[in-house]
mmCIF file of C-alpha atoms in Angstrom:
data_model
loop_
_atom_site.group_PDB
_atom_site.id
_atom_site.type_symbol
_atom_site.label_atom_id
_atom_site.label_comp_id
_atom_site.label_asym_id
_atom_site.label_seq_id
_atom_site.Cartn_x
_atom_site.Cartn_y
_atom_site.Cartn_z
ATOM 1 C CA MET A 74 -9.338 -21.105 43.574
ATOM 2 C CA SER A 75 -10.218 -17.364 42.971
ATOM 3 C CA ARG A 76 -13.598 -16.698 41.170
ATOM 4 C CA PHE A 77 -12.063 -13.586 39.556
ATOM 5 C CA PRO A 78 -10.494 -13.706 36.063
ATOM 6 C CA ARG A 79 -6.727 -13.352 35.699
ATOM 7 C CA ILE A 80 -4.642 -12.145 32.850
ATOM 8 C CA GLU A 81 -2.505 -15.215 33.178
ATOM 9 C CA ASP A 82 -5.429 -17.321 32.131
ATOM 10 C CA ALA A 83 -5.141 -15.866 28.541
ATOM 11 C CA LYS A 84 -2.475 -18.359 27.628
ATOM 12 C CA LYS A 85 -5.051 -21.002 27.838
ATOM 13 C CA GLN A 86 -7.564 -19.409 25.612
ATOM 14 C CA ARG A 87 -8.047 -19.869 21.770
ATOM 15 C CA GLN A 88 -10.219 -16.760 21.591
ATOM 16 C CA LEU A 89 -9.064 -13.709 23.512
ATOM 17 C CA SER A 90 -11.897 -11.399 22.544
ATOM 18 C CA GLY A 91 -15.547 -12.016 23.368
ATOM 19 C CA ARG A 92 -16.394 -14.047 26.493
ATOM 20 C CA PHE A 93 -12.787 -14.090 28.001
ATOM 21 C CA ILE A 94 -12.052 -10.342 28.024
ATOM 22 C CA GLU A 95 -15.564 -9.666 28.897
ATOM 23 C CA LYS A 96 -15.059 -11.290 32.293
ATOM 24 C CA PHE A 97 -13.040 -8.373 33.282
ATOM 25 C CA LEU A 98 -15.776 -5.744 32.600
ATOM 26 C CA SER A 99 -18.713 -4.473 34.409
ATOM 27 C CA GLY A 100 -22.374 -4.870 33.042
ATOM 28 C CA GLU A 101 -22.377 -1.142 32.169
ATOM 29 C CA GLU A 102 -18.944 -1.510 30.297
ATOM 30 C CA LEU A 103 -20.227 -4.482 28.499
ATOM 31 C CA GLY A 104 -23.292 -2.457 27.339
ATOM 32 C CA ASN A 105 -20.947 -0.047 25.992
ATOM 33 C CA ILE A 106 -18.552 -2.186 23.981
ATOM 34 C CA ARG A 107 -21.098 -4.368 22.553
ATOM 35 C CA ASN A 108 -22.851 -1.730 20.552
ATOM 36 C CA ASP A 109 -21.759 -1.133 16.840
ATOM 37 C CA SER A 110 -20.571 2.216 15.916
ATOM 38 C CA VAL A 111 -24.191 3.479 14.600
ATOM 39 C CA SER A 112 -26.052 2.467 17.687
ATOM 40 C CA LEU A 113 -23.148 3.755 20.098
ATOM 41 C CA VAL A 114 -23.371 7.148 18.579
ATOM 42 C CA GLU A 115 -27.128 7.257 18.482
ATOM 43 C CA LYS A 116 -27.248 6.403 22.244
ATOM 44 C CA ILE A 117 -24.717 9.232 23.023
ATOM 45 C CA LYS A 118 -26.750 11.460 20.950
ATOM 46 C CA SER A 119 -30.088 10.502 22.833
ATOM 47 C CA GLY A 120 -28.316 11.071 26.237
ATOM 48 C CA ARG A 121 -28.484 7.347 27.188
ATOM 49 C CA TYR A 122 -24.642 7.086 27.297
ATOM 50 C CA THR A 123 -22.196 9.992 27.825
ATOM 51 C CA ALA A 124 -18.911 10.210 25.876
ATOM 52 C CA LEU A 125 -16.942 9.842 29.006
ATOM 53 C CA GLN A 126 -18.722 6.591 29.944
ATOM 54 C CA VAL A 127 -18.098 5.047 26.566
ATOM 55 C CA ALA A 128 -14.420 6.208 26.465
ATOM 56 C CA ARG A 129 -13.690 4.741 29.952
ATOM 57 C CA ALA A 130 -15.156 1.457 28.836
ATOM 58 C CA TYR A 131 -13.091 1.301 25.537
ATOM 59 C CA CYS A 132 -9.950 2.382 27.400
ATOM 60 C CA LYS A 133 -10.295 -0.302 30.046
ATOM 61 C CA THR A 134 -10.926 -3.045 27.473
ATOM 62 C CA THR A 135 -7.873 -2.041 25.579
ATOM 63 C CA ALA A 136 -5.843 -1.865 28.624
ATOM 64 C CA ILE A 137 -6.665 -5.488 29.385
ATOM 65 C CA ALA A 138 -6.026 -6.531 25.883
ATOM 66 C CA HIS A 139 -2.560 -4.757 25.880
ATOM 67 C CA GLN A 140 -1.579 -6.669 29.015
ATOM 68 C CA ILE A 141 -2.544 -9.920 27.090
ATOM 69 C CA ASN A 142 -1.050 -9.226 23.771
ATOM 70 C CA SER A 143 1.189 -6.109 23.760
ATOM 71 C CA CYS A 144 -1.061 -4.616 20.940
ATOM 72 C CA LEU A 145 -0.470 -0.942 21.397
ATOM 73 C CA HIS A 146 2.310 1.431 20.282
ATOM 74 C CA GLU A 147 0.671 4.561 21.785
ATOM 75 C CA ILE A 148 -1.620 4.721 24.771
ATOM 76 C CA LEU A 149 -3.808 7.840 24.537
ATOM 77 C CA PHE A 150 -6.258 7.135 27.351
ATOM 78 C CA ASP A 151 -5.755 10.454 29.240
ATOM 79 C CA GLN A 152 -6.199 12.441 26.099
ATOM 80 C CA ALA A 153 -9.252 10.381 25.162
ATOM 81 C CA LEU A 154 -10.960 10.975 28.608
ATOM 82 C CA GLU A 155 -10.168 14.605 28.402
ATOM 83 C CA ARG A 156 -11.652 14.899 24.983
ATOM 84 C CA ALA A 157 -14.706 12.906 26.073
ATOM 85 C CA ARG A 158 -15.290 15.382 29.001
ATOM 86 C CA GLU A 159 -15.020 18.144 26.524
ATOM 87 C CA LEU A 160 -17.723 16.558 24.310
ATOM 88 C CA ASP A 161 -20.067 15.996 27.205
ATOM 89 C CA GLU A 162 -19.727 19.553 28.269
ATOM 90 C CA TYR A 163 -20.367 20.775 24.735
ATOM 91 C CA PHE A 164 -23.466 18.338 24.630
ATOM 92 C CA SER A 165 -24.783 19.629 27.821
ATOM 93 C CA LYS A 166 -24.273 23.210 26.967
ATOM 94 C CA HIS A 167 -25.623 23.120 23.406
ATOM 95 C CA LYS A 168 -28.025 20.046 23.554
ATOM 96 C CA ALA A 169 -26.503 18.883 20.412
ATOM 97 C CA THR A 170 -23.612 16.639 19.194
ATOM 98 C CA LYS A 171 -20.396 18.129 17.865
ATOM 99 C CA GLY A 172 -20.631 15.953 14.816
ATOM 100 C CA PRO A 173 -21.967 12.613 13.360
ATOM 101 C CA LEU A 174 -19.146 10.726 15.231
ATOM 102 C CA HIS A 175 -19.606 12.572 18.546
ATOM 103 C CA GLY A 176 -18.069 10.389 21.352
ATOM 104 C CA LEU A 177 -17.141 7.460 19.023
ATOM 105 C CA PRO A 178 -13.900 5.907 20.244
ATOM 106 C CA VAL A 179 -11.554 5.231 17.348
ATOM 107 C CA SER A 180 -8.139 3.445 17.340
ATOM 108 C CA LEU A 181 -5.634 4.010 14.654
ATOM 109 C CA LYS A 182 -2.672 1.963 13.359
ATOM 110 C CA ASP A 183 0.702 3.555 14.127
ATOM 111 C CA GLN A 184 1.074 4.990 10.753
ATOM 112 C CA PHE A 185 -1.200 8.061 11.166
ATOM 113 C CA HIS A 186 0.215 11.210 12.725
ATOM 114 C CA VAL A 187 -1.432 12.485 16.037
ATOM 115 C CA LYS A 188 -0.108 15.595 17.694
ATOM 116 C CA GLY A 189 1.819 15.036 20.736
ATOM 117 C CA VAL A 190 2.883 11.470 20.197
ATOM 118 C CA ASP A 191 5.246 9.369 17.980
ATOM 119 C CA THR A 192 4.321 7.770 14.726
ATOM 120 C CA THR A 193 6.863 4.835 14.178
ATOM 121 C CA MET A 194 5.507 2.901 11.231
ATOM 122 C CA GLY A 195 7.051 -0.025 13.025
ATOM 123 C CA TYR A 196 10.694 1.475 12.679
ATOM 124 C CA VAL A 197 12.651 1.936 15.981
ATOM 125 C CA GLY A 198 14.465 4.938 14.328
ATOM 126 C CA TRP A 199 11.238 6.881 14.001
ATOM 127 C CA ILE A 200 10.867 7.080 17.777
ATOM 128 C CA GLY A 201 11.004 10.712 18.933
ATOM 129 C CA THR A 202 11.175 11.974 15.367
ATOM 130 C CA TYR A 203 8.960 12.930 12.392
ATOM 131 C CA GLU A 204 9.508 10.029 10.084
ATOM 132 C CA GLY A 205 13.044 9.788 10.934
ATOM 133 C CA SER A 206 13.584 13.769 10.928
ATOM 134 C CA LYS A 207 14.380 15.630 14.089
ATOM 135 C CA ASP A 208 13.063 18.933 12.785
ATOM 136 C CA PRO A 209 11.536 20.480 15.964
ATOM 137 C CA SER A 210 8.887 22.198 13.727
ATOM 138 C CA LYS A 211 7.451 18.684 12.867
ATOM 139 C CA VAL A 212 8.136 16.278 15.654
ATOM 140 C CA HIS A 213 4.856 15.630 17.470
ATOM 141 C CA LYS A 214 3.426 18.673 15.740
ATOM 142 C CA VAL A 215 2.010 17.122 12.571
ATOM 143 C CA GLU A 216 -1.598 15.883 12.208
ATOM 144 C CA SER A 217 -2.650 13.388 9.527
ATOM 145 C CA GLN A 218 -5.548 14.661 7.394
ATOM 146 C CA VAL A 219 -7.826 11.624 8.501
ATOM 147 C CA VAL A 220 -7.026 12.363 12.006
ATOM 148 C CA GLY A 221 -8.068 16.022 11.743
ATOM 149 C CA GLU A 222 -11.269 14.924 10.003
ATOM 150 C CA LEU A 223 -12.092 12.291 12.628
ATOM 151 C CA LEU A 224 -11.698 14.855 15.333
ATOM 152 C CA SER A 225 -13.694 17.505 13.455
ATOM 153 C CA LEU A 226 -16.610 15.002 13.270
ATOM 154 C CA GLY A 227 -16.559 14.363 17.019
ATOM 155 C CA ALA A 228 -14.550 11.137 17.295
ATOM 156 C CA VAL A 229 -12.410 10.112 20.265
ATOM 157 C CA ILE A 230 -8.850 8.802 19.553
ATOM 158 C CA TYR A 231 -7.817 6.523 22.288
ATOM 159 C CA CYS A 232 -4.806 4.570 21.092
ATOM 160 C CA LYS A 233 -2.440 3.601 18.246
ATOM 161 C CA THR A 234 -2.075 -0.102 17.492
ATOM 162 C CA SER A 235 1.143 -1.987 16.902
ATOM 163 C CA LEU A 236 2.262 -2.984 13.518
ATOM 164 C CA PRO A 237 5.528 -4.397 11.991
ATOM 165 C CA GLN A 238 8.291 -2.628 10.001
ATOM 166 C CA THR A 239 6.724 -0.693 6.999
ATOM 167 C CA LEU A 240 3.290 -2.535 7.416
ATOM 168 C CA LEU A 241 4.572 -5.184 5.097
ATOM 169 C CA ALA A 242 5.143 -8.182 7.342
ATOM 170 C CA LYS A 243 2.262 -10.526 7.979
ATOM 171 C CA GLU A 244 3.605 -11.336 11.511
ATOM 172 C CA THR A 245 5.680 -9.910 14.308
ATOM 173 C CA ALA A 246 6.520 -11.168 17.647
ATOM 174 C CA LEU A 247 3.568 -9.171 18.954
ATOM 175 C CA TRP A 248 0.769 -9.044 16.425
ATOM 176 C CA GLU A 249 -0.763 -9.926 13.250
ATOM 177 C CA SER A 250 -1.002 -7.183 10.621
ATOM 178 C CA GLU A 251 -2.421 -6.769 7.126
ATOM 179 C CA ARG A 252 0.128 -7.138 4.500
ATOM 180 C CA THR A 253 0.261 -4.913 1.407
ATOM 181 C CA LEU A 254 2.787 -5.405 -1.369
ATOM 182 C CA LEU A 255 3.814 -2.171 -2.752
ATOM 183 C CA ALA A 256 5.365 -1.873 -6.286
ATOM 184 C CA PHE A 257 7.456 0.889 -4.839
ATOM 185 C CA LEU A 258 9.261 -1.556 -2.645
ATOM 186 C CA ARG A 259 10.339 -3.756 -5.550
ATOM 187 C CA ALA A 260 11.147 -0.709 -7.742
ATOM 188 C CA ASP A 261 13.586 1.096 -5.433
ATOM 189 C CA GLY A 262 15.199 -2.135 -4.256
ATOM 190 C CA ALA A 263 14.002 -1.633 -0.806
ATOM 191 C CA TYR A 264 16.335 1.278 -0.349
ATOM 192 C CA ASP A 265 13.827 3.210 1.595
ATOM 193 C CA VAL A 266 13.122 0.398 3.897
ATOM 194 C CA HIS A 267 16.902 0.015 4.755
ATOM 195 C CA LYS A 268 17.305 3.745 5.037
ATOM 196 C CA GLN A 269 14.700 3.659 7.838
ATOM 197 C CA LEU A 270 16.231 0.598 9.618
ATOM 198 C CA ASN A 271 19.782 2.361 9.522
ATOM 199 C CA LEU A 272 18.472 5.166 11.645
ATOM 200 C CA SER A 273 18.595 2.945 14.567
ATOM 201 C CA GLY A 274 20.698 -0.040 13.456
ATOM 202 C CA GLU A 275 17.659 -2.438 13.986
ATOM 203 C CA PRO A 276 17.707 -5.556 11.871
ATOM 204 C CA LEU A 277 15.126 -6.468 9.156
ATOM 205 C CA ILE A 278 12.691 -8.808 10.652
ATOM 206 C CA PRO A 279 13.401 -12.444 9.371
ATOM 207 C CA ILE A 280 9.958 -13.270 8.240
ATOM 208 C CA LYS A 281 9.791 -10.402 5.725
ATOM 209 C CA SER A 282 10.167 -11.210 1.953
ATOM 210 C CA GLY A 283 10.785 -9.007 -0.911
ATOM 211 C CA SER A 284 12.508 -6.315 1.129
ATOM 212 C CA GLN A 285 16.231 -7.429 1.042
ATOM 213 C CA LEU A 286 18.337 -4.612 -0.219
ATOM 214 C CA GLU A 287 19.001 -4.939 -4.031
ATOM 215 C CA ASP A 288 19.745 -2.877 -7.200
ATOM 216 C CA PRO A 289 16.705 -0.642 -7.983
ATOM 217 C CA MET A 290 14.528 -1.629 -10.716
ATOM 218 C CA GLY A 291 15.140 0.138 -14.064
ATOM 219 C CA LEU A 292 12.544 2.546 -15.352
ATOM 220 C CA LEU A 293 11.839 0.567 -18.556
ATOM 221 C CA ARG A 294 11.334 -2.580 -16.491
ATOM 222 C CA TYR A 295 9.060 -0.656 -14.156
ATOM 223 C CA GLN A 296 7.069 0.636 -17.102
ATOM 224 C CA GLU A 297 6.840 -2.837 -18.560
ATOM 225 C CA LEU A 298 5.334 -4.274 -15.401
ATOM 226 C CA ALA A 299 2.921 -1.471 -15.138
ATOM 227 C CA ILE A 300 1.760 -2.191 -18.633
ATOM 228 C CA GLN A 301 1.348 -5.830 -17.818
ATOM 229 C CA GLY A 302 -0.636 -4.990 -14.639
ATOM 230 C CA ARG A 303 -2.889 -2.727 -16.782
ATOM 231 C CA ASP A 304 -3.437 -5.419 -19.395
ATOM 232 C CA TYR A 305 -4.096 -8.014 -16.727
ATOM 233 C CA CYS A 306 -6.795 -5.722 -15.156
ATOM 234 C CA ALA A 307 -8.396 -5.099 -18.523
ATOM 235 C CA ALA A 308 -8.465 -8.945 -19.293
ATOM 236 C CA TYR A 309 -10.007 -9.807 -16.005
ATOM 237 C CA SER A 310 -12.603 -7.065 -16.388
ATOM 238 C CA ASP A 311 -13.619 -8.730 -19.629
ATOM 239 C CA TYR A 312 -13.734 -12.040 -17.982
ATOM 240 C CA TRP A 313 -15.943 -10.620 -15.260
ATOM 241 C CA ASN A 314 -18.297 -9.020 -17.725
ATOM 242 C CA ALA A 315 -18.641 -12.211 -19.605
ATOM 243 C CA THR A 316 -20.480 -13.702 -16.690
ATOM 244 C CA ALA A 317 -23.542 -11.874 -18.004
ATOM 245 C CA GLY A 318 -23.712 -14.730 -20.586
ATOM 246 C CA GLY A 319 -24.636 -17.264 -18.006
ATOM 247 C CA GLY A 320 -28.183 -17.558 -19.054
ATOM 248 C CA ASP A 321 -29.956 -14.799 -16.830
ATOM 249 C CA GLY A 322 -28.109 -11.870 -18.249
ATOM 250 C CA GLN A 323 -26.842 -10.952 -14.689
ATOM 251 C CA ILE A 324 -23.213 -10.016 -14.251
ATOM 252 C CA VAL A 325 -21.731 -11.558 -11.020
ATOM 253 C CA ASP A 326 -21.875 -9.060 -8.154
ATOM 254 C CA ALA A 327 -19.163 -10.477 -6.228
ATOM 255 C CA VAL A 328 -17.165 -13.601 -5.361
ATOM 256 C CA ILE A 329 -16.440 -15.476 -2.137
ATOM 257 C CA MET A 330 -12.958 -16.835 -1.747
ATOM 258 C CA PRO A 331 -10.319 -17.636 0.989
ATOM 259 C CA VAL A 332 -8.279 -15.129 2.658
ATOM 260 C CA ALA A 333 -5.466 -17.546 3.542
ATOM 261 C CA PRO A 334 -5.019 -21.225 3.421
ATOM 262 C CA HIS A 335 -5.472 -21.895 7.045
ATOM 263 C CA ALA A 336 -7.423 -20.584 10.167
ATOM 264 C CA ALA A 337 -5.900 -18.087 12.549
ATOM 265 C CA VAL A 338 -2.178 -18.956 12.133
ATOM 266 C CA ILE A 339 0.106 -20.594 14.457
ATOM 267 C CA PRO A 340 2.727 -18.037 15.401
ATOM 268 C CA GLY A 341 5.859 -18.511 13.296
ATOM 269 C CA LYS A 342 4.188 -20.683 10.566
ATOM 270 C CA TYR A 343 2.884 -18.130 8.240
ATOM 271 C CA TYR A 344 4.388 -19.981 5.407
ATOM 272 C CA TYR A 345 1.734 -18.249 3.161
ATOM 273 C CA THR A 346 3.732 -14.923 2.999
ATOM 274 C CA GLY A 347 7.018 -16.067 4.541
ATOM 275 C CA HIS A 348 7.926 -17.440 1.125
ATOM 276 C CA GLY A 349 6.890 -14.521 -0.783
ATOM 277 C CA TRP A 350 3.455 -15.628 -2.140
ATOM 278 C CA THR A 351 0.073 -14.130 -1.195
ATOM 279 C CA GLY A 352 -2.229 -15.464 -4.048
ATOM 280 C CA TYR A 353 -5.572 -15.063 -2.236
ATOM 281 C CA THR A 354 -5.059 -11.361 -1.545
ATOM 282 C CA GLU A 355 -2.219 -10.120 -3.745
ATOM 283 C CA ALA A 356 -4.404 -10.871 -6.909
ATOM 284 C CA ILE A 357 -7.028 -8.514 -5.468
ATOM 285 C CA ASN A 358 -4.555 -5.901 -4.768
ATOM 286 C CA LEU A 359 -3.112 -6.125 -8.276
ATOM 287 C CA LEU A 360 -6.771 -5.668 -9.668
ATOM 288 C CA ASP A 361 -7.432 -2.855 -7.204
ATOM 289 C CA TYR A 362 -10.748 -4.623 -6.412
ATOM 290 C CA SER A 363 -12.977 -4.058 -3.264
ATOM 291 C CA ALA A 364 -12.771 -6.678 -0.654
ATOM 292 C CA ALA A 365 -14.288 -7.371 2.899
ATOM 293 C CA ALA A 366 -12.989 -10.078 5.111
ATOM 294 C CA ILE A 367 -15.577 -11.770 7.451
ATOM 295 C CA PRO A 368 -15.357 -14.380 10.224
ATOM 296 C CA VAL A 369 -17.246 -17.553 9.182
ATOM 297 C CA THR A 370 -16.702 -20.286 11.547
ATOM 298 C CA LYS A 371 -14.106 -21.940 13.929
ATOM 299 C CA ALA A 372 -11.873 -24.951 13.297
ATOM 300 C CA ASP A 373 -13.105 -28.024 14.977
ATOM 301 C CA LYS A 374 -10.732 -30.887 15.697
ATOM 302 C CA ASN A 375 -13.449 -33.393 15.605
ATOM 303 C CA ILE A 376 -14.510 -32.430 12.167
ATOM 304 C CA ASP A 377 -11.328 -30.943 10.555
ATOM 305 C CA LEU A 378 -9.221 -33.849 10.802
ATOM 306 C CA PHE A 379 -5.752 -34.105 9.170
ATOM 307 C CA ASP A 380 -5.901 -35.663 5.808
ATOM 308 C CA SER A 381 -2.873 -37.922 5.621
ATOM 309 C CA GLU A 382 -3.917 -38.962 2.134
ATOM 310 C CA TYR A 383 -3.548 -35.511 0.545
ATOM 311 C CA LYS A 384 -1.048 -35.056 -2.015
ATOM 312 C CA PRO A 385 0.434 -31.403 -1.879
ATOM 313 C CA LEU A 386 0.304 -29.619 -5.263
ATOM 314 C CA ASN A 387 3.886 -28.552 -4.617
ATOM 315 C CA ASP A 388 6.721 -29.066 -2.285
ATOM 316 C CA ASP A 389 7.003 -25.427 -1.323
ATOM 317 C CA LEU A 390 3.917 -23.645 0.038
ATOM 318 C CA ASP A 391 1.293 -26.264 -0.379
ATOM 319 C CA ARG A 392 3.419 -28.901 1.445
ATOM 320 C CA LEU A 393 4.359 -26.456 4.295
ATOM 321 C CA ASN A 394 0.881 -25.545 4.991
ATOM 322 C CA TRP A 395 -0.400 -28.983 4.973
ATOM 323 C CA GLU A 396 2.300 -30.287 7.152
ATOM 324 C CA ALA A 397 1.769 -27.381 9.764
ATOM 325 C CA TYR A 398 -1.901 -28.281 10.311
ATOM 326 C CA ASP A 399 -2.508 -29.798 13.741
ATOM 327 C CA ALA A 400 -6.099 -30.406 14.637
ATOM 328 C CA ASP A 401 -5.636 -29.947 18.303
ATOM 329 C CA ILE A 402 -3.801 -26.824 18.055
ATOM 330 C CA TYR A 403 -6.007 -25.155 15.502
ATOM 331 C CA ASP A 404 -9.243 -26.378 17.466
ATOM 332 C CA GLY A 405 -11.396 -23.201 18.074
ATOM 333 C CA ALA A 406 -9.281 -20.970 15.859
ATOM 334 C CA PRO A 407 -11.345 -18.546 13.702
ATOM 335 C CA VAL A 408 -11.775 -19.045 10.053
ATOM 336 C CA GLY A 409 -12.385 -16.099 7.644
ATOM 337 C CA LEU A 410 -13.418 -15.663 4.017
ATOM 338 C CA GLN A 411 -13.268 -12.517 1.897
ATOM 339 C CA ILE A 412 -15.998 -11.110 -0.548
ATOM 340 C CA VAL A 413 -14.618 -9.557 -3.489
ATOM 341 C CA ALA A 414 -16.316 -7.054 -5.853
ATOM 342 C CA ARG A 415 -15.033 -4.744 -8.504
ATOM 343 C CA LYS A 416 -13.043 -1.429 -8.390
ATOM 344 C CA HIS A 417 -14.965 1.419 -6.682
ATOM 345 C CA GLU A 418 -17.526 -1.011 -5.254
ATOM 346 C CA GLU A 419 -16.624 -0.710 -1.609
ATOM 347 C CA GLU A 420 -20.208 0.055 -0.567
ATOM 348 C CA LYS A 421 -21.555 -2.871 -2.585
ATOM 349 C CA VAL A 422 -19.048 -5.310 -1.103
ATOM 350 C CA TRP A 423 -19.874 -3.900 2.493
ATOM 351 C CA ALA A 424 -23.628 -4.458 1.877
ATOM 352 C CA ILE A 425 -23.055 -7.971 0.554
ATOM 353 C CA ALA A 426 -20.738 -8.759 3.614
ATOM 354 C CA LYS A 427 -23.409 -7.693 6.008
ATOM 355 C CA ILE A 428 -26.003 -9.892 4.208
ATOM 356 C CA VAL A 429 -23.757 -12.905 4.197
ATOM 357 C CA THR A 430 -22.672 -12.303 8.035
ATOM 358 C CA ALA A 431 -26.508 -12.036 8.937
ATOM 359 C CA THR A 432 -27.294 -15.120 7.007
ATOM 360 C CA LEU A 433 -24.581 -17.059 8.752
ATOM 361 C CA LYS A 434 -25.780 -15.736 12.186
ATOM 362 C CA ALA A 435 -29.439 -16.751 11.351
ATOM 363 C CA ALA A 436 -28.146 -20.230 10.318
ATOM 364 C CA GLY A 437 -26.464 -20.584 13.827
ATOM 365 C CA VAL A 438 -23.019 -20.440 12.364
ATOM 366 C CA ASN A 439 -20.421 -18.608 14.555
#
């Protein structure tokens, strides 16, 4: 048997990142990718790493990941390496970095415009166009503001990652993607979604819910729902403020809650959103609160046994999720939680997440 790792071995893995993918990398490359963003830019700034060295390590790691999981829509490795060379030349000439993100590799979802390449938003009909338009003054010539800002700060953009149609599905045949429910989708009867699908004739992916073509929502109904949402947010704000009456006068900083009713999901069994309910995250979207998802532990077939005595709370979602659990299949799958704070408290929730993550690490939880 060969002592060298093989891409084919990925099929046997529960966790593709970490130790498995690191087997394909050299010691120098491991040193590059194991740094967090802050330490990485500091080492480039100090001259310990070059931007080109780091870019190569990230491109190689991503190339391996793509062979395993088809996770990329746009491969920008050549552009990234050229950009890194330019940054190194600038550093050599001026003895200074080009910005606070000098040499930092950045990947983007395929919803941001990068000059010279497609932006598809998961639509086949957007390939070779600008959001479905073939206007030559725009195709491959538009740059999103965030992209321009990243480049001005010295970042190196090296790929665009895959996502499903409109960003609204939780699962595609290739990749898991964050789901965001937009009031617009409901209000216009999913007209815009089907307009984009019709550019190529591609079908609506089956797992999506809430995006079947229907009559647009009336303005008065839309206004009514907006008012209900406003009132709900106000009521929940009052409830949160009331936590100051708990005895110490301290308002709760944040809450810890599930992200989903299971560990990393078995492909094709994301019943949580497939039936149109996203309670753990949709409520946070409605409130417009700040949230950070963190890894907590991994499923263990010897501990997390199937509970045959459990009585599902309903015959729809709860029963489906309960029946989908298989201790052997889920064994080793990562489990996450989310930390939720209030509106405009992104920095607070980020700080709390770092504290909780450090505490779990110190306790030996991984």
